[in-house]
CSV table of C-alpha atoms in Angstrom, one decimal:
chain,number,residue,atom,x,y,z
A,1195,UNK,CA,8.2,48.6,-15.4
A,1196,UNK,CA,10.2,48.5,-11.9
A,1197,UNK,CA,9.0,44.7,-11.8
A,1198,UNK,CA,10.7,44.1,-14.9
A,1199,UNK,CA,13.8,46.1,-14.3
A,1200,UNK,CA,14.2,44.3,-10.6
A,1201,UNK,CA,13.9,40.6,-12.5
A,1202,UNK,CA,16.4,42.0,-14.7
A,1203,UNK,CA,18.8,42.8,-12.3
A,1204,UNK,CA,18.8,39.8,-10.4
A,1205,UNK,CA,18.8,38.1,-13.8
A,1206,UNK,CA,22.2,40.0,-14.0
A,1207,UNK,CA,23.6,38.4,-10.9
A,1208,UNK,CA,25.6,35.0,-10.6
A,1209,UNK,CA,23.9,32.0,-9.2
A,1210,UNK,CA,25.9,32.7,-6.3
A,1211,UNK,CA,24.8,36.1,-5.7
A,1212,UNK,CA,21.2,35.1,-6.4
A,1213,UNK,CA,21.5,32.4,-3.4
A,1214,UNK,CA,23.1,34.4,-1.0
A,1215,UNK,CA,20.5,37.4,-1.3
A,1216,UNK,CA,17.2,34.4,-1.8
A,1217,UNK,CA,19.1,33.2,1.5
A,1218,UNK,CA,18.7,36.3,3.6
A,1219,UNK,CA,15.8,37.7,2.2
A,1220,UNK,CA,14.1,34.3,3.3
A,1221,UNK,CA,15.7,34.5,7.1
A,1222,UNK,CA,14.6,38.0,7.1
A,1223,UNK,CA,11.0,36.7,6.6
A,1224,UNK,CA,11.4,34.1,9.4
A,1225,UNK,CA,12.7,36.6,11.8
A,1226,UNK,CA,10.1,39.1,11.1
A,1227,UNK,CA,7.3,36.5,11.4
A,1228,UNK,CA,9.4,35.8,14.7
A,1229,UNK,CA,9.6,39.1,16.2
A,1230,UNK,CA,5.8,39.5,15.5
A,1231,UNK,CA,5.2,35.2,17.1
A,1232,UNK,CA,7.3,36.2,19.6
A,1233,UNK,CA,5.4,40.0,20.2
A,1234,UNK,CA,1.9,38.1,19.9
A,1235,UNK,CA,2.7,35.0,22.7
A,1236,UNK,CA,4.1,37.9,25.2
A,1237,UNK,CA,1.1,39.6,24.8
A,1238,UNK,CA,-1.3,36.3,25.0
A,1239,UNK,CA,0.7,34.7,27.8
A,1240,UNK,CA,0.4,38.0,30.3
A,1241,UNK,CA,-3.3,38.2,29.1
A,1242,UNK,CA,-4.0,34.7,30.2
A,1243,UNK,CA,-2.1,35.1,33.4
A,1244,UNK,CA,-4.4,38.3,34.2
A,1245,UNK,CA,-7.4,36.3,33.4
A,1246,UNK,CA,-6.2,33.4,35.4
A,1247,UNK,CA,-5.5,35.7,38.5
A,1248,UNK,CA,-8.9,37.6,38.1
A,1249,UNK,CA,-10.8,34.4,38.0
A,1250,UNK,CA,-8.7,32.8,41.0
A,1251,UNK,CA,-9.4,36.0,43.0
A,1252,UNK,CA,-13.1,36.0,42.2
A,1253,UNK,CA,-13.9,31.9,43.9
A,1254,UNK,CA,-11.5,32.8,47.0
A,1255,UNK,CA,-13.8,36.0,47.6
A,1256,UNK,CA,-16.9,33.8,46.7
A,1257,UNK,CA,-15.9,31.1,49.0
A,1258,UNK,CA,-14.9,33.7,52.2
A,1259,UNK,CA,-18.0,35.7,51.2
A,1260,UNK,CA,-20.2,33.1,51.9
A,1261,UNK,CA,-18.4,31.8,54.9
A,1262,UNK,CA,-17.4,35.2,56.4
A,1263,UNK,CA,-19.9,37.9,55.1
A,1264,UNK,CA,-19.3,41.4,53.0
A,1265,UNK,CA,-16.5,42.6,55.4
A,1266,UNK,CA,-14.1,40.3,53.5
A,1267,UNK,CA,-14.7,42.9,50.5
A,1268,UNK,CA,-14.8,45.6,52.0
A,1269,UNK,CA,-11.4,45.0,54.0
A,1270,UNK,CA,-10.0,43.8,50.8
A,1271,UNK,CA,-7.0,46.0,49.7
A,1272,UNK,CA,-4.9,43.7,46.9
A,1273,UNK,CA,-4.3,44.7,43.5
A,1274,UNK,CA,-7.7,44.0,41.6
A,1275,UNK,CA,-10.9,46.3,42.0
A,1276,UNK,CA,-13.9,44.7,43.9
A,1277,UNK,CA,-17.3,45.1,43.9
A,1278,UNK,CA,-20.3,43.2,45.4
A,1279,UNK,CA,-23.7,43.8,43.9
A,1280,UNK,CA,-27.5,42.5,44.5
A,1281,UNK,CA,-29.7,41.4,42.3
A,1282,UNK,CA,-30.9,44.8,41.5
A,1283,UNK,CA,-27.3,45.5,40.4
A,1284,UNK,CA,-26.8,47.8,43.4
A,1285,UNK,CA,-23.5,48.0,45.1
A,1286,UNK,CA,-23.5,45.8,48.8
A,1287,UNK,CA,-19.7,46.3,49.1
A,1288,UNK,CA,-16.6,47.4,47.6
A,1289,UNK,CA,-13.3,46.9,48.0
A,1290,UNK,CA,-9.9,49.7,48.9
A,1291,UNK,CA,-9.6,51.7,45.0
A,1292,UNK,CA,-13.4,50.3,43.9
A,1293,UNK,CA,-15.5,53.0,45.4
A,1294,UNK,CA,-15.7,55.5,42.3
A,1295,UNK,CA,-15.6,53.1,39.6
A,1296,UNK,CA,-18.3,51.0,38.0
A,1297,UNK,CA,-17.6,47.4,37.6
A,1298,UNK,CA,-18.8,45.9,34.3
A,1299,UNK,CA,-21.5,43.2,35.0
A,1300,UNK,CA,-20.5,41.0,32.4
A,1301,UNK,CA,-16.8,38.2,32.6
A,1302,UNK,CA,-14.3,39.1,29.9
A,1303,UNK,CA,-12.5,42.4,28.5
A,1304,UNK,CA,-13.4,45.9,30.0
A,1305,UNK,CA,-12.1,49.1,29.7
A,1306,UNK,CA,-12.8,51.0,33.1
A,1307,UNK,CA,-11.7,55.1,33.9
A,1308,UNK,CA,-9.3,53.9,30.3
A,1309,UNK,CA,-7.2,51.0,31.4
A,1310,UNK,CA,-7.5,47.2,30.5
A,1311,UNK,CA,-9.2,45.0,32.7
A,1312,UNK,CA,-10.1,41.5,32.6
A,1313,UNK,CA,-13.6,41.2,35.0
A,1314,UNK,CA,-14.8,37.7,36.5
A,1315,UNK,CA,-18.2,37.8,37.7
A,1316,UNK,CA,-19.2,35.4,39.8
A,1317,UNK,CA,-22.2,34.2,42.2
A,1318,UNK,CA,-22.2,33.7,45.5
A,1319,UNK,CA,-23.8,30.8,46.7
A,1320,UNK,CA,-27.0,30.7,47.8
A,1321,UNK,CA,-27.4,34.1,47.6
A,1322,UNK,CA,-28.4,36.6,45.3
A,1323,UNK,CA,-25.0,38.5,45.4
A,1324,UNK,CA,-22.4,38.9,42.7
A,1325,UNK,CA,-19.2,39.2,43.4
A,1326,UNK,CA,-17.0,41.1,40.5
A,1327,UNK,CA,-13.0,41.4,40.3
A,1328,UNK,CA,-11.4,43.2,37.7
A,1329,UNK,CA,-7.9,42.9,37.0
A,1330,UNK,CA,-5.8,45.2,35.4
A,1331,UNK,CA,-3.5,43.9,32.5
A,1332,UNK,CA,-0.1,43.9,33.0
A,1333,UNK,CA,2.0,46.4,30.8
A,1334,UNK,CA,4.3,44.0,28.9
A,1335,UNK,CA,5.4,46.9,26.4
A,1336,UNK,CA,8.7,46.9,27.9
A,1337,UNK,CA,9.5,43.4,28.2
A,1338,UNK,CA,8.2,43.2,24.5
A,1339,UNK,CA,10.0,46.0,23.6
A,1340,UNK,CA,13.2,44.5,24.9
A,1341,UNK,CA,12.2,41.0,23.1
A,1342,UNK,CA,12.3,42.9,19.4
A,1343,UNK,CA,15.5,45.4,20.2
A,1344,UNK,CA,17.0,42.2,20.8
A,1345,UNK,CA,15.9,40.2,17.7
A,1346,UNK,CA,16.6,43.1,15.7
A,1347,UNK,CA,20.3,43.5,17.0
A,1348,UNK,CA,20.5,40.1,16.6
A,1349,UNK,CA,19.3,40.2,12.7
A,1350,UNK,CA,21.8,42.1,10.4
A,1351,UNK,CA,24.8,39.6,11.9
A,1352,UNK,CA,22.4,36.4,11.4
A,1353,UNK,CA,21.9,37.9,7.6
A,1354,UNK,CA,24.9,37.9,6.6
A,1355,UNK,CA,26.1,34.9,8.2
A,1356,UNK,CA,23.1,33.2,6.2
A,1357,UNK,CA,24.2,35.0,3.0
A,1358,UNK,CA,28.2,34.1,3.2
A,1359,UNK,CA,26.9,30.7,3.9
A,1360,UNK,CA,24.9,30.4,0.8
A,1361,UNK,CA,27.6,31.6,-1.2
A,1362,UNK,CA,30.2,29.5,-0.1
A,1363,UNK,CA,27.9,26.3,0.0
A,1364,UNK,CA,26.5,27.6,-3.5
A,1365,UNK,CA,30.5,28.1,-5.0
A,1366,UNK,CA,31.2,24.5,-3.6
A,1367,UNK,CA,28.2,22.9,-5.2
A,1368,UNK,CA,29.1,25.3,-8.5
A,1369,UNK,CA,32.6,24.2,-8.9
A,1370,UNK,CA,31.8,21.2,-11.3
A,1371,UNK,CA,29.7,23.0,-13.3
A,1372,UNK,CA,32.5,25.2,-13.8
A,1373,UNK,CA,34.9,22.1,-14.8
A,1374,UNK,CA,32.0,20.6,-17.0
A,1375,UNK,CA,32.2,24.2,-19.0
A,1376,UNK,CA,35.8,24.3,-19.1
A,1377,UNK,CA,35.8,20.7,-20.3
A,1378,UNK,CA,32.8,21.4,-22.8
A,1379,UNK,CA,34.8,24.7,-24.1
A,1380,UNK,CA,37.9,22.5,-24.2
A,1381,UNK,CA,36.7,20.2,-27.1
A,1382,UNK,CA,37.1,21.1,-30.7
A,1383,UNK,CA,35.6,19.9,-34.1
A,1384,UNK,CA,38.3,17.7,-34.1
A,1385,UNK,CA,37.3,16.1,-30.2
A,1386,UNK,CA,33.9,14.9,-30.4
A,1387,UNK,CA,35.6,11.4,-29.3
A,1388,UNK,CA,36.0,13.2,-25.6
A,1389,UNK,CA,33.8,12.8,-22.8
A,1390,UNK,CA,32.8,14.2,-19.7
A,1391,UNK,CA,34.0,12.9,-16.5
A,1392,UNK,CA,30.7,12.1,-14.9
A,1393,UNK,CA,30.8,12.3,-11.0
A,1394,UNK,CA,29.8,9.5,-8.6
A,1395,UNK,CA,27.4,11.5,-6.5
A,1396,UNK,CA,23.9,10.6,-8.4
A,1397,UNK,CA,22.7,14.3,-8.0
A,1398,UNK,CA,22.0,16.9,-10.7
A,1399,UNK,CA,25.7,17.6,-11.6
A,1400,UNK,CA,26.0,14.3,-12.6
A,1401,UNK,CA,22.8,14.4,-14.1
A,1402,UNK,CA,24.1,17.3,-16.4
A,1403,UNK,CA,27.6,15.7,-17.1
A,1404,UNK,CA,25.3,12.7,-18.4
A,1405,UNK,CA,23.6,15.1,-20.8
A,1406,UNK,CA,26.2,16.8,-21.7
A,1407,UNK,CA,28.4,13.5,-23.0
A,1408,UNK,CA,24.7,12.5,-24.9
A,1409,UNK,CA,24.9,15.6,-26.8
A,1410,UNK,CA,28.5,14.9,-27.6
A,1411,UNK,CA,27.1,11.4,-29.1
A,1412,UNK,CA,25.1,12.9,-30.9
A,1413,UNK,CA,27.2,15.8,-32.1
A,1414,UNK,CA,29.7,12.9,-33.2
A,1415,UNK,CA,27.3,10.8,-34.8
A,1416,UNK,CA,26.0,13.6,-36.8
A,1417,UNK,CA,29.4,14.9,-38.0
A,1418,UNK,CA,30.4,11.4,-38.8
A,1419,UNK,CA,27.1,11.0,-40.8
A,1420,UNK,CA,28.1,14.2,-42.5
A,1421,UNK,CA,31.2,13.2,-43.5
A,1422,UNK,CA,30.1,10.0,-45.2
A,1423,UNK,CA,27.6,12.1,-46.6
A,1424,UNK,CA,30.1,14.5,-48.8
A,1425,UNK,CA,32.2,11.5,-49.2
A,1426,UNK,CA,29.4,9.5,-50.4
A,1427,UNK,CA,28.0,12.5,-53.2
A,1428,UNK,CA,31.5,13.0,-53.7
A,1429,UNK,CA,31.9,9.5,-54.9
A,1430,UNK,CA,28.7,9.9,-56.6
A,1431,UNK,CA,29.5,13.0,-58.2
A,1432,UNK,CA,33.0,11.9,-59.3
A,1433,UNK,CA,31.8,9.3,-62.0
A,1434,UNK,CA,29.6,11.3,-64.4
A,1435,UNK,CA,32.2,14.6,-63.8
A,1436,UNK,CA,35.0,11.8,-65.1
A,1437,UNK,CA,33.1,10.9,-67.8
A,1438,UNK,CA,32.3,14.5,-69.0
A,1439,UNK,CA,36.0,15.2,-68.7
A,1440,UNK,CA,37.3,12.0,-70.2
A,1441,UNK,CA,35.0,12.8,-73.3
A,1442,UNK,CA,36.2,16.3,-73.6
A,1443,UNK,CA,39.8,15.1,-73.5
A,1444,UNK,CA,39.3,12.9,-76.5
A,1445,UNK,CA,37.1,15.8,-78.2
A,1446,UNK,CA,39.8,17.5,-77.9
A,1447,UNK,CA,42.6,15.7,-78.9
A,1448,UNK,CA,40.9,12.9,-81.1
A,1449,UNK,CA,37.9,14.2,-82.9
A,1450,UNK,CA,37.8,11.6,-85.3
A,1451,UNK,CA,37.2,9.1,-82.9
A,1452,UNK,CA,33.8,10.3,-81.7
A,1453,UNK,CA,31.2,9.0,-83.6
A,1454,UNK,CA,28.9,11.2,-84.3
A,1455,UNK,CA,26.0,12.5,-81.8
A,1456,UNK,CA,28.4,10.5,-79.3
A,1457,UNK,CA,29.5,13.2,-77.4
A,1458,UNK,CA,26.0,15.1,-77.8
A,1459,UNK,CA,24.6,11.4,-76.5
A,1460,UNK,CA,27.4,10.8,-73.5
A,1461,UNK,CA,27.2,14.5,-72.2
A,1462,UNK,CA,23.7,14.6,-72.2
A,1463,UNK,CA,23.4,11.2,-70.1
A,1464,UNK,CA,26.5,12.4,-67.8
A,1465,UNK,CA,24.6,15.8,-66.8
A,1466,UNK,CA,21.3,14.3,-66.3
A,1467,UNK,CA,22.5,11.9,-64.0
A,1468,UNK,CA,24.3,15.4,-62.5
A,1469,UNK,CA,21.0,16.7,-62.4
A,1470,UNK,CA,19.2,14.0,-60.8
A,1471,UNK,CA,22.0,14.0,-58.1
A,1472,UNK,CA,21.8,17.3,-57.2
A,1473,UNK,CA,18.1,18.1,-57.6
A,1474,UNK,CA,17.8,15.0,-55.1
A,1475,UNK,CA,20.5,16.7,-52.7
A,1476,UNK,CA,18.6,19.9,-52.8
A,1477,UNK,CA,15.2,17.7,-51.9
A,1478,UNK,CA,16.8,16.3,-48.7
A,1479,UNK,CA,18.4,19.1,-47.3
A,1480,UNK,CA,14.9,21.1,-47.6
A,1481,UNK,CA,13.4,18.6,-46.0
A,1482,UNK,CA,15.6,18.6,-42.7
A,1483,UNK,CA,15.9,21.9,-42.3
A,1484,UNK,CA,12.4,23.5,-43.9
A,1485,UNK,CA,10.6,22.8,-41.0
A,1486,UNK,CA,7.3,22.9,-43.1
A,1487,UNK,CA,4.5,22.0,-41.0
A,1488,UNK,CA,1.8,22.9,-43.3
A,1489,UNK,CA,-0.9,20.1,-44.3
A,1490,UNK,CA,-3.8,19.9,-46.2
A,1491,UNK,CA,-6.4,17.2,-47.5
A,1492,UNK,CA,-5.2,14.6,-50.0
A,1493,UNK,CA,-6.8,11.9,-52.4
A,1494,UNK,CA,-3.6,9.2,-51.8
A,1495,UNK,CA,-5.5,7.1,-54.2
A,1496,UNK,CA,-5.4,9.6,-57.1
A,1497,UNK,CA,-2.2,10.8,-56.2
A,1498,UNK,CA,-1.1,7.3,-56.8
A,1499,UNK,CA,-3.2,6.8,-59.8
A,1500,UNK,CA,-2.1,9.8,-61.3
A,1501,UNK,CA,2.0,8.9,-60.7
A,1502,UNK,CA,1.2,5.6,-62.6
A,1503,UNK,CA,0.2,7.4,-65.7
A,1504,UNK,CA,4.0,7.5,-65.7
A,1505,UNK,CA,4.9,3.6,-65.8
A,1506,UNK,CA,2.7,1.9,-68.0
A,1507,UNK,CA,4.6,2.4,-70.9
A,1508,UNK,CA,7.8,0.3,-68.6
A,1509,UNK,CA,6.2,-2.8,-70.3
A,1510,UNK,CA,5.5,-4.3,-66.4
A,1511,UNK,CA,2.3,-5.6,-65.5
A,1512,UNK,CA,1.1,-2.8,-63.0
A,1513,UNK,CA,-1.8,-4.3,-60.7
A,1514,UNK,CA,-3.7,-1.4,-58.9
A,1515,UNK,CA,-7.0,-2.9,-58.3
A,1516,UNK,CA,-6.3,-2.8,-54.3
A,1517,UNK,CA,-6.1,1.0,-54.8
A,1518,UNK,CA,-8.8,2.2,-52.4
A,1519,UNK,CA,-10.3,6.0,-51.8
A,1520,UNK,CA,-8.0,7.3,-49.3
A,1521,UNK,CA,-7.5,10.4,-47.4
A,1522,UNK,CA,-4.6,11.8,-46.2
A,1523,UNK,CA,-2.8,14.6,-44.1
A,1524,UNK,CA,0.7,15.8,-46.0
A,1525,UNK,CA,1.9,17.8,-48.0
A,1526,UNK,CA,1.0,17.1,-52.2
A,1527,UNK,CA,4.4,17.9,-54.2
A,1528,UNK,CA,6.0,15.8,-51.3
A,1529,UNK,CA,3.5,13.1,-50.7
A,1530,UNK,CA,3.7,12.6,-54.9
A,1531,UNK,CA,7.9,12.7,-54.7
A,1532,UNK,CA,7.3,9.9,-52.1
A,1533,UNK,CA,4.7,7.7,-54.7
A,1534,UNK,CA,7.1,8.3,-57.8
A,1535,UNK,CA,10.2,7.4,-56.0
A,1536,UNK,CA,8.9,4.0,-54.3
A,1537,UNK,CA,7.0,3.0,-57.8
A,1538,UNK,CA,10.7,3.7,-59.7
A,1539,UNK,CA,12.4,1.4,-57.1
A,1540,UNK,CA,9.8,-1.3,-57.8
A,1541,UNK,CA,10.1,-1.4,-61.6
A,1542,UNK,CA,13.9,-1.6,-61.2
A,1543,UNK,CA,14.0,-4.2,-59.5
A,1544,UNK,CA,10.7,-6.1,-60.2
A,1545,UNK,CA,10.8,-9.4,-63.1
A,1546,UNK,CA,7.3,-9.0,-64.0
A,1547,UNK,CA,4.8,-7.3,-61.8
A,1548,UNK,CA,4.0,-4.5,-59.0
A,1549,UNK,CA,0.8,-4.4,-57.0
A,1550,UNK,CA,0.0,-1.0,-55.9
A,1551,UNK,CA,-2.7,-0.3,-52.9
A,1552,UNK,CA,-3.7,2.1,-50.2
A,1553,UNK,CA,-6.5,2.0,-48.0
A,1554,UNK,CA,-7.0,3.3,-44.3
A,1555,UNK,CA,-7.5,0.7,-40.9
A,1556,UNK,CA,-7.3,1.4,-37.7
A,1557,UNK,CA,-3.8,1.8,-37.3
A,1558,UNK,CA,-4.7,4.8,-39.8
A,1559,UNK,CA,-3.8,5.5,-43.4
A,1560,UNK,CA,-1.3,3.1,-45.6
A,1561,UNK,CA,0.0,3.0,-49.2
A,1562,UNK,CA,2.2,-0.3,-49.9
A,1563,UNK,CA,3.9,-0.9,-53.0
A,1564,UNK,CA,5.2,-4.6,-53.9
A,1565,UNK,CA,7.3,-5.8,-56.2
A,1566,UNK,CA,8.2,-9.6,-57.5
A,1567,UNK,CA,12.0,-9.2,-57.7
A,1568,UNK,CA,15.1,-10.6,-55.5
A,1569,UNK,CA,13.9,-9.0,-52.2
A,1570,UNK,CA,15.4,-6.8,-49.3
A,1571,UNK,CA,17.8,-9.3,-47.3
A,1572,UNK,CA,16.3,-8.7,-43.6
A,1573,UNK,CA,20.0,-7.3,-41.9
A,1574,UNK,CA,19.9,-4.8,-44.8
A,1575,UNK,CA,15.8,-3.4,-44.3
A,1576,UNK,CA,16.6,-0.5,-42.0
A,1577,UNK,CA,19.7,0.9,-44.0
A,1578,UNK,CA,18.1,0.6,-47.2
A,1579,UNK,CA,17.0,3.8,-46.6
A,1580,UNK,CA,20.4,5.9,-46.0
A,1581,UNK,CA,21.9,8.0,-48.3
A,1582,UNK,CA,23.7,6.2,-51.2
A,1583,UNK,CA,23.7,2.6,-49.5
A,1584,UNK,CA,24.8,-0.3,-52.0
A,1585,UNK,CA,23.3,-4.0,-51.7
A,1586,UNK,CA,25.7,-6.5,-52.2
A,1587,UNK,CA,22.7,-8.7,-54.2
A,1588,UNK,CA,20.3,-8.5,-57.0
A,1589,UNK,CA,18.9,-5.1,-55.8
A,1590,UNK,CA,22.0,-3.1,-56.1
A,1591,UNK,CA,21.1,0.4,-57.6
A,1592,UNK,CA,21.9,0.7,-61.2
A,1593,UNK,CA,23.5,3.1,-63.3
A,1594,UNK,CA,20.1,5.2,-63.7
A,1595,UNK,CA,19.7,6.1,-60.1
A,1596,UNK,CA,20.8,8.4,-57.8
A,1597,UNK,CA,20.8,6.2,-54.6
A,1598,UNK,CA,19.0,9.0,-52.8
A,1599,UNK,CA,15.1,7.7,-53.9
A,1600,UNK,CA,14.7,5.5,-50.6
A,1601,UNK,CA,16.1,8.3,-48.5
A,1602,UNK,CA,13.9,10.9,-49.4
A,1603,UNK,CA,10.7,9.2,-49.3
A,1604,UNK,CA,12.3,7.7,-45.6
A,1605,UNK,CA,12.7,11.3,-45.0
A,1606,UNK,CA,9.5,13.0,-46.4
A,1607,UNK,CA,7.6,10.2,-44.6
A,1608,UNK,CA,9.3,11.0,-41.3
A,1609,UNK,CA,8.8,14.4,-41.6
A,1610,UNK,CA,5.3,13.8,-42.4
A,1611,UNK,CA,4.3,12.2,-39.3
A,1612,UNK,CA,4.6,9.1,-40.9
A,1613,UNK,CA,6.6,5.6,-41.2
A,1614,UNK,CA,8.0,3.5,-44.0
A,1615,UNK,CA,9.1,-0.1,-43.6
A,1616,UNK,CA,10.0,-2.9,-46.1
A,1617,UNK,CA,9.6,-6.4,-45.5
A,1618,UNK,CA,9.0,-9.8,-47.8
A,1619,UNK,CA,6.2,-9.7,-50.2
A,1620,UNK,CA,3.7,-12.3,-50.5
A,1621,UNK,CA,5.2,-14.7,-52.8
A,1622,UNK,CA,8.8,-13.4,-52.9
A,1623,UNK,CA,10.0,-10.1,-53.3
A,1624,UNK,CA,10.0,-6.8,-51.3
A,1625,UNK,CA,6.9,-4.9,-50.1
A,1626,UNK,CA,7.3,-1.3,-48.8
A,1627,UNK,CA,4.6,0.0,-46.7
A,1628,UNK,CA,4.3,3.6,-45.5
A,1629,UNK,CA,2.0,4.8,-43.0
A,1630,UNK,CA,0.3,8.3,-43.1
A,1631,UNK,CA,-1.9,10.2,-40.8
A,1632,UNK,CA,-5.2,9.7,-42.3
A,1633,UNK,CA,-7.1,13.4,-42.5
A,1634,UNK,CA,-9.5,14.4,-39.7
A,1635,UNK,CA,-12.8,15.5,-41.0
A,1636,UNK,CA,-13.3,17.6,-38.1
């Protein structure tokens, strides 16, 4: 619980404030790791001076020993402790403050009558003596001591030295992020033509102005889409709502002139063609904004076979014989939307036939759908599938569609994992082809 309540308090703070205390806390590290480098080489550089002392005084009595006899040890006063023993580890000779005190046999650390010493034992030449010098280490405490009251005195200023300079280097680096967001808050629904002013200096800031204006392109692009989207089902919407209205009028005012079942006949077509417009609305916005990830096996070939049922009776010739067993990942009420939609596109605009076929290769599953009529001209066979897009040639939509029946199964297909493409049939005419993910056994 205190982790999380410390994360959230420094979640709490400005960047600024974060930097500055990241910044001192991190120099307060370094100088403690210092105090106790600094502590430890004091320490290791007196030891290795004893040691080096001990072992220099141990050849010098050596050498004189051998030259000069025991009296050189024994008329030894200096600092270190001296002993001279036999081989039977008895004592031939000591030196002034050694009498009393037992001399460890052994070169390295001792601890003798409860101080420090660093012993050298050494041979004498030709002889069976040994000649031992300890050395006492040297109390460094105080110099030490005076080291780390020093660092520490030192610290609290060198802090918050660190700290202001993080947060004035952190405000400087800060500011345009602050004029982005000003800039950013700045533009309305109105504005999506702005931009940010990027910066010349190649770093992250610029990096984020760069994202930002990409957003903006895409904000715009989508609120343009938008609006030719209401205008579009506006348009759409306008003509049968006209229609209804203009029928009414003359109900109204001109009863005799209706024929009879005309109105019943006119109203009727007028609201289905309502109906199919909206129910086709209502299918594209679930489809960008359900989200609906959900998949499950599907026979594509029956699927199709079963949406065929439908077209026989259209008095085309309908040639399904490439219609192979074929698996596929999706969704059913979707994948069969898609089918229905593609197949109604290719008897409107066929002159005689459609060849139907699915199958799966390696490139995974497929179901194409061809037709024998005037073709997709190639500048128009990526917009074919917006919303409500008119062809200036033989496959403009007639008055029985909706205009939305290549957008949804572009967007169902998308959504699906999938892709749809349309290109020139074999022998003239267009051929749509959409790609599925075929359905893993495992």
């Amino acid at each position: 619980m205190t982790r999380r309540g410390g994360t959230g308090l420094l979640r709490g703070l400005s960047v600024r404030a974060r930097s500055a205390i990241a910044s001192a806390l991190a120099i307060a590290v370094v100088l403690g790791v210092v105090i106790v480098g600094f502590s430890w080489v004091l320490r290791w550089n007196a030891d290795g001076q004893t040691r080096e002392l001990a072992e220099t005084t141990a050849e010098v009595l050596v050498d004189r020993v051998a030259v000069d006899g025991l009296a050189v040890v024994t008329e030894y006063d200096g600092e270190a402790l001296v002993q001279v023993v036999d081989a039977a580890n008895r004592i031939a000779a000591v030196g002034s403050g050694a009498a009393n005190l037992t001399v460890p046999a052994a070169s390295g650390p001792a601890t003798i009558d409860g101080t420090r010493y660093y012993v050298a034992d050494q041979r004498v030449p030709g002889t069976e003596l040994q000649v031992r010098v300890a050395r006492a280490y040297d109390d460094d405490s105080e110099a030490r001591e005076t080291a780390r009251t020093v660092l520490v005195a030192v610290a609290p200023t060198l802090l918050v030295l660190v700290a202001v300079l993080a947060w004035l280097s952190t405000s400087r680096a800060l500011r345009p992020v602050g004029d982005i967001r000003r800039e950013v808050e700045a533009i309305g629904a109105s504005d999506l033509h702005r931009r940010i002013e990027v910066p010349p200096t190649r770093d992250e800031i610029a990096d984020l102005a760069t994202t930002m204006n990409s957003l903006l392109d895409r904000l715009q692009t989508g609120s343009q889409a938008q609006r030719r989207f209401v205008a579009d089902a506006s348009h759409e919407l306008r003509s049968p709502l006209a229609t209804l209205r203009q029928y009414a009028e003359l109900a109204s005012t001109h009863p005799e002139d209706l024929a009879p079942g005309e109105l019943a006949e006119v109203v009727d077509a007028a609201s289905l063609r309502l109906q199919t417009l909206v129910d086709d609305l209502l299918v594209l916005a679930t489809v960008a904004e359900s989200g609906d990830r959900r998949r499950e096996e599907i026979d594509l070939d029956d699927l199709v076979l079963t949406e065929l049922v439908a077209f026989r009776s259209a008095g085309v010739t309908i040639d399904a014989a490439s219609v192979r067993p074929t698996k596929v990942a999706g969704q059913e009420r979707r994948l069969a939307m898609v089918v229905r939609n593609l197949l109604a596109n290719a008897m409107r605009h066929t002159t005689s036939r459609v060849r139907v076929a699915t199958g799966s290769d390696d490139a995974g599953a497929f179901l194409v759908v061809a037709d024998d009529g005037p073709g997709v001209p190639a500048p128009d066979r990526e917009r074919i599938f917006d919303r409500f897009v008119r062809l200036d040639d033989g496959r403009a939509r007639d008055e029985g569609g909706s205009g939305l029946g290549l957008a949804i199964v572009a967007a169902v297909v998308g959504e699906g994992g999938g892709t749809v493409v349309v290109d020139e049939a074999p022998g003239g005419g267009a051929r749509f082809t959409v790609r599925l993910p075929a359905w893993d056994e495992d």
